[in-house]
XYZ file of C-alpha atoms in Angstrom:
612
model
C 83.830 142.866 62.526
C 86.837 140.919 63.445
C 86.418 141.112 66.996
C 82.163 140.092 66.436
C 83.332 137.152 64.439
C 86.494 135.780 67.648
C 83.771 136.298 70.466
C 81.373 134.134 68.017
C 84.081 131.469 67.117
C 84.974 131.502 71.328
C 81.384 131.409 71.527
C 81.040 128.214 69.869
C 84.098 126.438 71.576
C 82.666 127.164 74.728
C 79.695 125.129 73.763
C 81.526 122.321 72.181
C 83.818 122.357 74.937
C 81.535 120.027 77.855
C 80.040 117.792 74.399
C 83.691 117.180 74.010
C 84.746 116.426 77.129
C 81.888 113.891 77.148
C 82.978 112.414 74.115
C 86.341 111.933 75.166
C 85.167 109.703 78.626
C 84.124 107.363 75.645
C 80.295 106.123 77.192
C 79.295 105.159 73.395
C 80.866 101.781 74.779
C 78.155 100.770 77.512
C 75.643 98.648 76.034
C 72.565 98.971 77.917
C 70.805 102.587 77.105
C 69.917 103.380 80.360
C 73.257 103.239 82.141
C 74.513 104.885 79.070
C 72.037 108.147 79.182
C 72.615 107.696 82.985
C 76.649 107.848 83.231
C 76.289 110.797 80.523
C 74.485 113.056 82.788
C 76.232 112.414 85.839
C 78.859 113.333 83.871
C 77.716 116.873 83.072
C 76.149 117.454 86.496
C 79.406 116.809 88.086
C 81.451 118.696 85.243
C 79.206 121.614 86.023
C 79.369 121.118 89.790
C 75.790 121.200 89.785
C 75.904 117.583 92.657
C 77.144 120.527 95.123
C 74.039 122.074 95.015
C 70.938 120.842 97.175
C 67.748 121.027 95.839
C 66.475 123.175 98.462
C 69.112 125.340 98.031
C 67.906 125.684 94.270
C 64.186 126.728 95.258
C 65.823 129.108 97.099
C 67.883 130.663 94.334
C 63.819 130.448 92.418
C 62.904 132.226 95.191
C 65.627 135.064 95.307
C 65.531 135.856 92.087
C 61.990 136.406 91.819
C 60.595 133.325 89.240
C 58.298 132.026 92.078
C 56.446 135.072 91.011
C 56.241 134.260 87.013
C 53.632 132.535 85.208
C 55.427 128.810 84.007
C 54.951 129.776 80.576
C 56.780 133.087 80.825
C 59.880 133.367 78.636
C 63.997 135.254 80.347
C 66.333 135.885 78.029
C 69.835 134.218 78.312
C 71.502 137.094 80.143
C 68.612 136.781 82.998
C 69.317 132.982 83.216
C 73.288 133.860 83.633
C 72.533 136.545 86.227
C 70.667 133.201 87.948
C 73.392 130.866 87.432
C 76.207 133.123 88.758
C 73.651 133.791 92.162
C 73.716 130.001 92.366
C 77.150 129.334 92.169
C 78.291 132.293 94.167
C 76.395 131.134 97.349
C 77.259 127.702 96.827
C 80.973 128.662 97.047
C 80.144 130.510 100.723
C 79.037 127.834 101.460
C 81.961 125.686 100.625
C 85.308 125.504 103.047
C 88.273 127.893 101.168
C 89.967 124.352 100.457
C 87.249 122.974 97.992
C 86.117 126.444 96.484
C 84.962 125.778 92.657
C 85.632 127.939 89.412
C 82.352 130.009 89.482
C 83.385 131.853 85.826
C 84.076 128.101 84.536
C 81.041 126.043 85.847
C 78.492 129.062 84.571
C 79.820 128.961 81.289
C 79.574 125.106 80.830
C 76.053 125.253 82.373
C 74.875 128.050 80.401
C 75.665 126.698 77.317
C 74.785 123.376 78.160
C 71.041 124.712 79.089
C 70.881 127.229 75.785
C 72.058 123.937 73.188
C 69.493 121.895 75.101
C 66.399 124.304 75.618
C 67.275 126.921 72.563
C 68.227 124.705 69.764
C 66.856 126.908 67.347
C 68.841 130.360 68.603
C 65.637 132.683 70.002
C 67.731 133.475 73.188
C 64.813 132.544 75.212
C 63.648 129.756 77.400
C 60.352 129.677 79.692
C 60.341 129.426 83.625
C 59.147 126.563 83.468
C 61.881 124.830 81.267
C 64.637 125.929 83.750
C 62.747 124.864 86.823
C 62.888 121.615 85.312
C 65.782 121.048 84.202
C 68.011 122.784 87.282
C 65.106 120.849 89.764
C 66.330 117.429 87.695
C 70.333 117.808 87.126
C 70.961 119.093 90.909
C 72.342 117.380 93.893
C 69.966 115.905 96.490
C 67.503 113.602 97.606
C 65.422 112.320 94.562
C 62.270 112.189 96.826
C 62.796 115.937 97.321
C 63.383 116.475 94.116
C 59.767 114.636 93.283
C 57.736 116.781 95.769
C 58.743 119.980 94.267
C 58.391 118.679 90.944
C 54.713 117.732 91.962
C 54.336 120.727 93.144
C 54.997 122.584 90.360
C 52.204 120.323 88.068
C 49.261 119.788 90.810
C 46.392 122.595 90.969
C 45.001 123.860 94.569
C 43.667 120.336 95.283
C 46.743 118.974 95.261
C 45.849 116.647 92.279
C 48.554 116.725 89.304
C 47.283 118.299 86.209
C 48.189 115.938 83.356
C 48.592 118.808 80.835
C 51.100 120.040 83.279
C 53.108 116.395 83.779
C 52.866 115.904 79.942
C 54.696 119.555 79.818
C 57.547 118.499 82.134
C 57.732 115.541 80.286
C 58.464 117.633 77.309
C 61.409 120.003 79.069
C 63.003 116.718 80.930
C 63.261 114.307 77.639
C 65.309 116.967 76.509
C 67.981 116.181 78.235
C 68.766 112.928 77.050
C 68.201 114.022 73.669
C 70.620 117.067 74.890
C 73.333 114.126 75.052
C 72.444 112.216 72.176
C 69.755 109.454 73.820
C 67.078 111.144 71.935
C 65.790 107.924 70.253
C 66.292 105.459 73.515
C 64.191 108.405 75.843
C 63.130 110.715 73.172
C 59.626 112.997 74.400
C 56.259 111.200 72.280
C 53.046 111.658 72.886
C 52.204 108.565 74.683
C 54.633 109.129 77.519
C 52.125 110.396 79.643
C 50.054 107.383 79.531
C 52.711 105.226 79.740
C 53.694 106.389 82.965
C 49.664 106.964 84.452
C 47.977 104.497 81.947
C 44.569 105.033 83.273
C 42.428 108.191 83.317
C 42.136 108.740 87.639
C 43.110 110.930 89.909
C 47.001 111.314 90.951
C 47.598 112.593 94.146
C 51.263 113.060 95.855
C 51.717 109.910 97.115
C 50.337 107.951 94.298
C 52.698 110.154 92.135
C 55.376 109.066 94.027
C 54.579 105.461 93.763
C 54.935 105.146 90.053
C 58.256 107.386 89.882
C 59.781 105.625 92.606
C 58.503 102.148 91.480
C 60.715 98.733 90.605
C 61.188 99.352 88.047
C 60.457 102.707 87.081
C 58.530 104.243 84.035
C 60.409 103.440 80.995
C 61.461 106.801 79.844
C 62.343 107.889 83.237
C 63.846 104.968 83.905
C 67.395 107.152 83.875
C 66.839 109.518 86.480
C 66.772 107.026 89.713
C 69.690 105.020 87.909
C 71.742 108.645 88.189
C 70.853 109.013 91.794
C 72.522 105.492 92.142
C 75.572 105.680 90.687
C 76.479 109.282 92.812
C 75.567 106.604 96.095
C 77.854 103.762 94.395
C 80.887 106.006 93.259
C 82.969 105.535 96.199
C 81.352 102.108 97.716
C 84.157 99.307 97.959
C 83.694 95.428 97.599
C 86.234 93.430 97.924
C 85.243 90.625 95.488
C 86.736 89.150 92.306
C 85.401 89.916 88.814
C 84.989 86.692 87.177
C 86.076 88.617 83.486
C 88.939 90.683 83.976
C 89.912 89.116 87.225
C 90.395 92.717 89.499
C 90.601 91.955 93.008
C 88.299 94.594 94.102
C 85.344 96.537 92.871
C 83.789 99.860 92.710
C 80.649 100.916 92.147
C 77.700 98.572 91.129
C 78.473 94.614 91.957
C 76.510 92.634 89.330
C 75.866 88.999 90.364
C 74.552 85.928 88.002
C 71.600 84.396 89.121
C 72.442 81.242 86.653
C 76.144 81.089 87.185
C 77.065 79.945 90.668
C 79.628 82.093 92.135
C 79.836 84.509 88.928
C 80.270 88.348 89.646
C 81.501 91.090 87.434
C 82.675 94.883 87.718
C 79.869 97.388 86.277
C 82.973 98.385 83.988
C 82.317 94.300 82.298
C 78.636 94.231 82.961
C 78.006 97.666 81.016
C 80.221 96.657 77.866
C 78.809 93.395 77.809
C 81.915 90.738 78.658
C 80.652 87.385 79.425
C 83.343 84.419 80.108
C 82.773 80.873 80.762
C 79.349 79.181 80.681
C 78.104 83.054 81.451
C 76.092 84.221 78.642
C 74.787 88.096 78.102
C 70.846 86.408 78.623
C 71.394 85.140 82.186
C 69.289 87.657 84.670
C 72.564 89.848 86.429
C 71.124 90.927 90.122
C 72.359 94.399 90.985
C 74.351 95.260 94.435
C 74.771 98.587 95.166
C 76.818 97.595 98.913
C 78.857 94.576 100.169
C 77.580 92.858 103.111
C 79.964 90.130 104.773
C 78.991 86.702 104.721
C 77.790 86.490 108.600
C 76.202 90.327 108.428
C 74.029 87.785 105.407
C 73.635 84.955 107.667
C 72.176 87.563 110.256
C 69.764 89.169 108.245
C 68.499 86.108 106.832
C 67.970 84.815 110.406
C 66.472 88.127 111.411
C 64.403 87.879 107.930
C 62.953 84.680 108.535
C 62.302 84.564 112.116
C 60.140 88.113 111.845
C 62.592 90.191 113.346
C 62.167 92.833 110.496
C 60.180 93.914 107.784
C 60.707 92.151 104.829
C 59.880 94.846 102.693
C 60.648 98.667 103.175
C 58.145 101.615 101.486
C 59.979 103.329 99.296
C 58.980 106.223 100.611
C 56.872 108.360 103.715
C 53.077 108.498 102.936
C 52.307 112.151 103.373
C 48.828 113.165 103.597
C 46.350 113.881 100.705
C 44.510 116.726 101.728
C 45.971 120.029 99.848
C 47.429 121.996 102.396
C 46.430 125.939 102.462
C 48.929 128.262 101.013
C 50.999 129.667 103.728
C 51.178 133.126 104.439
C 55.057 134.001 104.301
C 55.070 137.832 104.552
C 55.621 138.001 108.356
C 58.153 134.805 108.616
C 61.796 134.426 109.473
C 63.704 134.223 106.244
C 65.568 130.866 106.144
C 69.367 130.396 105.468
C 70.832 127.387 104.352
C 73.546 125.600 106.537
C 75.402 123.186 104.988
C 76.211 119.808 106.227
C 77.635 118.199 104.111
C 78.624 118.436 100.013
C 74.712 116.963 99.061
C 72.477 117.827 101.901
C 71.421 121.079 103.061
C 68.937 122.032 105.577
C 67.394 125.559 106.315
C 67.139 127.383 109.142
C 65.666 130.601 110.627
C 68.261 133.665 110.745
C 66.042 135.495 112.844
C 64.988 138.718 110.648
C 61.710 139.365 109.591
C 61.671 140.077 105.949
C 58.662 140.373 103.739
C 58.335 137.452 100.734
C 58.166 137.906 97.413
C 54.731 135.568 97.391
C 52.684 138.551 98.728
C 52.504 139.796 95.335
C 51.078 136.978 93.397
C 47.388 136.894 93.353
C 45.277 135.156 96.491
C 44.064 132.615 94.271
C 47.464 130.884 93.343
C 49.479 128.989 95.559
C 53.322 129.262 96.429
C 54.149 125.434 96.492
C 57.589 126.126 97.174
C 57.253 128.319 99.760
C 54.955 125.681 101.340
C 57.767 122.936 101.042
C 60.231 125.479 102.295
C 57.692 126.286 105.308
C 57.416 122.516 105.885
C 60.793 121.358 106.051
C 61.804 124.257 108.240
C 59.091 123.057 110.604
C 59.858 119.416 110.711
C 63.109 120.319 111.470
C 61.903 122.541 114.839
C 59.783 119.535 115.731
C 62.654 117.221 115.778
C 65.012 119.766 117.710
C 61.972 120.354 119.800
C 62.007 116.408 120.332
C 65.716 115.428 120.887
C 65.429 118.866 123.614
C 62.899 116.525 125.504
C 64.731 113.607 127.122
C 63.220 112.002 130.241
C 63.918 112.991 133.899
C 66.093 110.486 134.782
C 68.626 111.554 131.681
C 68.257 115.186 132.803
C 71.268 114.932 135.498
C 73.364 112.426 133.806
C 73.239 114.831 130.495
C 73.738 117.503 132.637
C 76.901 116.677 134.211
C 77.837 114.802 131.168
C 77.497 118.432 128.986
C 79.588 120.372 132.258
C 82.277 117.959 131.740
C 82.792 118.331 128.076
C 82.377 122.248 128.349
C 84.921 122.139 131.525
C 87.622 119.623 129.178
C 86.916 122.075 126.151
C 87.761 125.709 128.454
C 91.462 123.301 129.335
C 92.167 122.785 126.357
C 91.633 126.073 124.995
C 93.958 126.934 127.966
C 95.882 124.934 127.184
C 96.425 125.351 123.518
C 96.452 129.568 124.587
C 99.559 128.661 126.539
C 101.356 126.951 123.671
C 100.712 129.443 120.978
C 101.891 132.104 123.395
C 105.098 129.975 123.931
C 105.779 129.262 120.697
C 105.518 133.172 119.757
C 108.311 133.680 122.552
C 110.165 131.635 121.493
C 110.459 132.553 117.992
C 110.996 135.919 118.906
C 113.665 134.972 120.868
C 115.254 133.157 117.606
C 114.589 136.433 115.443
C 116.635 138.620 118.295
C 119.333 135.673 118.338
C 119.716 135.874 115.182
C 120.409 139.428 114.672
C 123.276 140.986 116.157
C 123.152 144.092 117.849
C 125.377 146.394 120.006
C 123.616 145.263 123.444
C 124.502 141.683 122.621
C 128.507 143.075 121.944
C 128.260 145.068 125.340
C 126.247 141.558 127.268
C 129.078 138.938 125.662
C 132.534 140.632 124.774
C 134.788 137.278 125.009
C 132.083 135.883 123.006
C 132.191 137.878 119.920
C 136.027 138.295 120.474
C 136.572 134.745 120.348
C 134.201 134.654 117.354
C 136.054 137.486 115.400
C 139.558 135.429 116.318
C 137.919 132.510 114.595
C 136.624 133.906 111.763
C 140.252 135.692 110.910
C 142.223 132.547 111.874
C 139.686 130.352 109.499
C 140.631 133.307 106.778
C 144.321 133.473 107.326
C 144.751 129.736 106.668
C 142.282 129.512 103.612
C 144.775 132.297 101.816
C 147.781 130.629 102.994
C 146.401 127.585 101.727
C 145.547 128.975 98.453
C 149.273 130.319 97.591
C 150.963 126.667 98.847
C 148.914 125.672 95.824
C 149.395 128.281 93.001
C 153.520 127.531 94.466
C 152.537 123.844 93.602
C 151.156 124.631 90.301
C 154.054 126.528 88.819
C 156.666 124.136 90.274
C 155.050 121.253 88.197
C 155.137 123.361 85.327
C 158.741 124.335 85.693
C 159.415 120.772 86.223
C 157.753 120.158 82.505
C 160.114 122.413 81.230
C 162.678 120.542 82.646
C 162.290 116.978 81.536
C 161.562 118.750 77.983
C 165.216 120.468 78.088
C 166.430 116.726 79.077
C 164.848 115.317 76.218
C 166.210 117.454 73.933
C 169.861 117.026 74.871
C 169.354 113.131 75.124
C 168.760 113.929 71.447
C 171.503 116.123 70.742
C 173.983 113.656 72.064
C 172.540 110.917 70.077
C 173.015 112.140 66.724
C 176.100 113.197 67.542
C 177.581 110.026 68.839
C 175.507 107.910 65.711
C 174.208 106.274 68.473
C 170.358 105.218 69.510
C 168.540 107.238 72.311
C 167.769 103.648 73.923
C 171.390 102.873 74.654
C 172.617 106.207 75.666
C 173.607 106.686 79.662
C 171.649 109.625 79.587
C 168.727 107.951 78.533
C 168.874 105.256 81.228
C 169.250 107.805 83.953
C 166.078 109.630 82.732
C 163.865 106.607 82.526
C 164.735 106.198 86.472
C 163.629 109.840 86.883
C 159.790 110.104 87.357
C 157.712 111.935 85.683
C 155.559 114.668 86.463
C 151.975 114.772 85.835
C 151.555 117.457 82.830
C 149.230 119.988 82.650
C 149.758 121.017 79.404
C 148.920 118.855 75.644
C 151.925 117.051 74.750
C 151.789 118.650 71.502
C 152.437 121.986 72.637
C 155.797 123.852 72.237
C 157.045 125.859 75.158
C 157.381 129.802 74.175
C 159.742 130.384 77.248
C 163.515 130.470 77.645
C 165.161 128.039 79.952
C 166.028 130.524 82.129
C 162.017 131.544 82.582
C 161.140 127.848 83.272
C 163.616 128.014 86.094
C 162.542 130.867 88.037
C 162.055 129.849 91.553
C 163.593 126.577 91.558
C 166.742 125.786 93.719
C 170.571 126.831 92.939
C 171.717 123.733 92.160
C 169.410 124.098 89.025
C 170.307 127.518 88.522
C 174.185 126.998 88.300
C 173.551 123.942 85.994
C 172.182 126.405 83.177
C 174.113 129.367 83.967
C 177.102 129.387 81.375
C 176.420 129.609 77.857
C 177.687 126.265 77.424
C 175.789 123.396 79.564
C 178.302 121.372 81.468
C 177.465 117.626 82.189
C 173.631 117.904 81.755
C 172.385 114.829 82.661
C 173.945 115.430 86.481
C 173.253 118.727 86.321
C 169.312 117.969 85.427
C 169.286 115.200 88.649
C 170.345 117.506 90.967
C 167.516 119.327 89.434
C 165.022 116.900 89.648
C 166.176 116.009 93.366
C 166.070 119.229 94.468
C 162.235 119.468 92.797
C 161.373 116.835 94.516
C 163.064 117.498 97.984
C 160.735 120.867 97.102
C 157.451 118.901 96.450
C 157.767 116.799 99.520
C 158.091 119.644 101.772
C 155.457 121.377 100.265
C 153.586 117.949 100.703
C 154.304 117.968 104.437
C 153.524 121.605 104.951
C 150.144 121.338 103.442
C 149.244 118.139 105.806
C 150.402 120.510 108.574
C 147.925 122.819 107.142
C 145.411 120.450 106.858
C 145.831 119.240 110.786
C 145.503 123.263 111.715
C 142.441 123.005 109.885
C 141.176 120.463 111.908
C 142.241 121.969 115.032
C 140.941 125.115 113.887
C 137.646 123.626 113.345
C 137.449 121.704 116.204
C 137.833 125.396 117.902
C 134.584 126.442 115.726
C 132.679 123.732 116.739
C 133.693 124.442 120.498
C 132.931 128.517 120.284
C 129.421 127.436 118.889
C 128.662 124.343 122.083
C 129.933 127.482 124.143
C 127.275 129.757 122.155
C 124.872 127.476 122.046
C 124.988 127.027 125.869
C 124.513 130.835 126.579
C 121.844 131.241 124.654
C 119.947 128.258 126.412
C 120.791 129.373 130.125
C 119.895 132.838 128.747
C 116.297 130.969 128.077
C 116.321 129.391 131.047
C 116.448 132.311 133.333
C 114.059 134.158 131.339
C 111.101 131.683 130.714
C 108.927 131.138 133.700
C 107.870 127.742 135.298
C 104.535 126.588 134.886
């Protein structure tokens, strides 16, 4: 039981978990309803890496995993739609170079429960084909024009005539996604969508399907899903251009210009919450750019414009032809493979094997309208190869020797870059040998190593000798402390005795002329040694001053002491500067052995690497 209830409580963070993170990007701030529901859903298509994925590469997955065979209204249970997910997502990562791999575990997660809180409110555990063809067709990466086709594909019967019941139902499945992030009542499903979008009773054919969807503006309740095609083609455009609210330099994104306001531009970050400065008010009509074009590239095309040079306005898209086409026949063809090139378009192409299709075993009556769009892509794409093969006579030589030239520069430079990488390989095992001594090397260079050893034992001898001159240095300064204490004391002694001050005494005189000795011990502390352990090691002169049990002149006795201390500390102070110049010599002898090394081991590399 306590296990049951952590899986359900991780359960229900994992579906929190992408509502959360959509929260937190704080979107409740745009103003306008469509951009709102728009920026929301990029969000979760690019949160669930579902922009890497092309729609044709998603009629494929269909395809592969056998729903191309299903009835629309058939129902999979959630573990059917994860075995789909993880097929999708796997293949798109072999797709994609090891450096921009994705999480597969994370994005099927956030997708699955994004799907089961949009499509399975209610908890049945079960969503129809038709649903998920929808919604995966809608939230994917791609062209929307492709998108469109298979879309009408899906909802036209044999004729190739949409079926309104059919629209009205994909309708139903698609509203649900901005009701899925909380733009229910802005795009919310009713039941006059459907003839808001066709408003009179006639026959809708592709291209007349395609007309109202891709329209200026577009129906109202799918007025979201072009804007979210736009902003994944404005994400990364630059224009260098002032916003006239919150004065940035430079742009990204949309570019919204007054058509009131002379001169008056703002950021879609301004436009979307609203900010208005200056005679600008939030009624003036705001023209959408979604590029910059220079001031003469504008100059240009309103030359070109006006003189007839181009067509002054585009189709929004190709006119295909009305006539159904017949269902094709796919048992016998080449199955396709997708090659990607680049993160949002993929193309298909034949891998050569002859594999039977899973439409041979729907009934002859229905048609396989993605296996037709599949079919026709695949063949528009021969044609054009078929095309660019065919260039004219004249070209056929030029292209010729054009295409031996770059082959001949490409086999050099694979030469080329064979000869370096066999080099460098030489060379480093060289290093690796060099750098491990062996008994060949000892028998090849015998001075060598012998002056190295000599080197080595000389650089040892002096870095002991120099460590005792300064343990001898240590315990002559604490001797010395032990000294001017002693002298201290008597200077004392003789004071009291004499009813005298310390700061008239002789002695006292004398010792202020005496300097002293840095201490390395508290001045608090009392010494626990005898006078005649403080004096061990210091010169005679000190030694026959404190010999007799009773002192005899101190304060002469003590400067003898403290000249012969520091006779001692400045010959220790020379000897360690003649220690320090043998040093110096000593490394200077180092730095010789290893020119001398150095220089072997290149005329060794010399002789043995052969000219080229």
């Amino acid at each position: 039981m306590i296990e049951e209830g952590s899986k359900s409580s991780k359960s229900m963070v994992e579906k929190r978990q992408l509502f959360m993170e959509m929260r937190a990007q704080n979107f409740d701030v745009i103003r306008l309803s469509t951009y709102r529901t728009a920026c929301k859903l990029r969000f979760v298509q690019k949160r669930c890496n579902l922009h890497l994925v092309d729609v044709w590469n998603m009629i494929e997955a269909f395809r592969d995993n056998g729903l191309s065979t299903l009835d629309h209204n058939a129902e999979i249970n959630v573990s059917r739609l994860e075995t789909i997910l993880s097929s999708i997502f796997y293949q798109l990562n072999k797709r994609l170079p090891t450096t921009h791999q994705i999480n597969v575990e994370q994005s099927i997660g956030l997708l699955l429960n994004f799907i089961v809180a949009t499509y399975d409110s209610e908890g049945h555990g079960k969503l129809t084909v038709f649903a998920m063809k929808a919604m995966l067709a809608t939230m994917c990466g791609g062209k929307i024009l492709d998108k469109l086709r298979y879309i009408f594909s899906q909802i036209s019967d044999s004729n190739g005539v949409m079926v309104y019941a059919k629209f009205d139902q994909f309708l139903r499945e698609v509203l649900k996604l901005p009701t899925a992030v909380f733009e229910g009542p802005s795009f919310g499903y009713t039941e006059h969508s459907v003839r808001t979008c066709f408003p009179q009773q006639k026959k809708i054919l592709l291209n007349t399907f395609l007309d109202v969807l891709m329209a200026d503006p577009p129906p109202q309740y799918l007025v979201w899903l072009p804007l979210m095609h736009r902003l994944a083609n404005v994400e990364n455009v630059f224009h260098p251009v002032e916003c006239s609210y919150c004065r940035s330099e430079s742009m990204m994104g949309f570019r919204y210009r007054c058509q009131q306001c002379h001169g008056y531009q703002l950021c879609q970050s301004c436009f979307w919450r609203g900010h208005a400065s200056g005679p600008h008010s939030n009624q003036h009509q705001m023209k959408e750019h979604s590029s910059w074009k220079s001031p003469a590239k504008k100059l240009s095309h309103a030359i070109s414009k006006s003189l007839g040079c181009m067509p002054i306005g585009e189709p929004p898209h190709p006119v295909f032809p009305e006539a159904a086409e017949r269902p094709q026949d796919l048992a016998h063809t080449t199955q396709l493979r997708p090659v990607a090139n680049n993160m949002n378009d993929t193309v298909f192409i034949s891998s050569g094997t002859p594999t039977p299709s899973k439409s041979t075993l729907e009934s002859p009556s229905r048609l396989d309208e993605e296996h037709r769009l599949i079919a026709r892509y695949a063949a528009r794409l021969a044609a054009e190869a078929s095309n660019s093969t065919q260039c004219p006579p004249t070209d056929l030589s030029f292209n010729f020797d054009a295409n031996k030239q770059q082959r001949q520069l490409i086999a050099e430079l694979e030469n080329k870059n064979r000869e370096i990488l066999q080099e460098i390989q030489r060379l480093r095992l060289e290093h690796e040998q060099a750098s491990q001594p062996t008994p060949e090397k000892a028998q090849q260079n015998p001075t060598l190593l012998a002056e190295l050893r000599l080197l080595r034992h000389r650089k040892d001898e002096l870095e002991r000798r120099m460590s005792a001159l300064q343990e001898s240095r240590r315990e002559l300064m604490v001797q010395l402390e032990g000294l001017m204490r002693l002298l201290k004391d008597e200077e004392q002694k003789q004071a009291s005795q004499t009813g005298s001050s310390p700061h008239s005494s002789p002695s006292h005189s004398a010792s202020c002329t005496m300097p002293m000795p840095i201490r390395s011990t508290s001045a608090g502390s009392t010494p626990t040694h005898t006078p005649q352990d403080c004096l061990a090691g210091v010169g005679d002169d000190v030694l026959d001053a404190f010999s007799q049990g009773v002192p005899r002149n101190l304060r002469n006795d003590l400067l003898v002491a403290a000249d012969s201390i520091t006779n001692t500390m400045s010959s220790l102070v020379k000897e360690l500067h003649s220690v320090d110049d043998g040093l110096e010599d000593e490394e200077e002898n180092m730095r010789n052995g290893r020119e001398k090394v150095s220089s072997l081991k290149h005329s060794g590399k010399r002789q043995s690497t052969p000219s080229f």
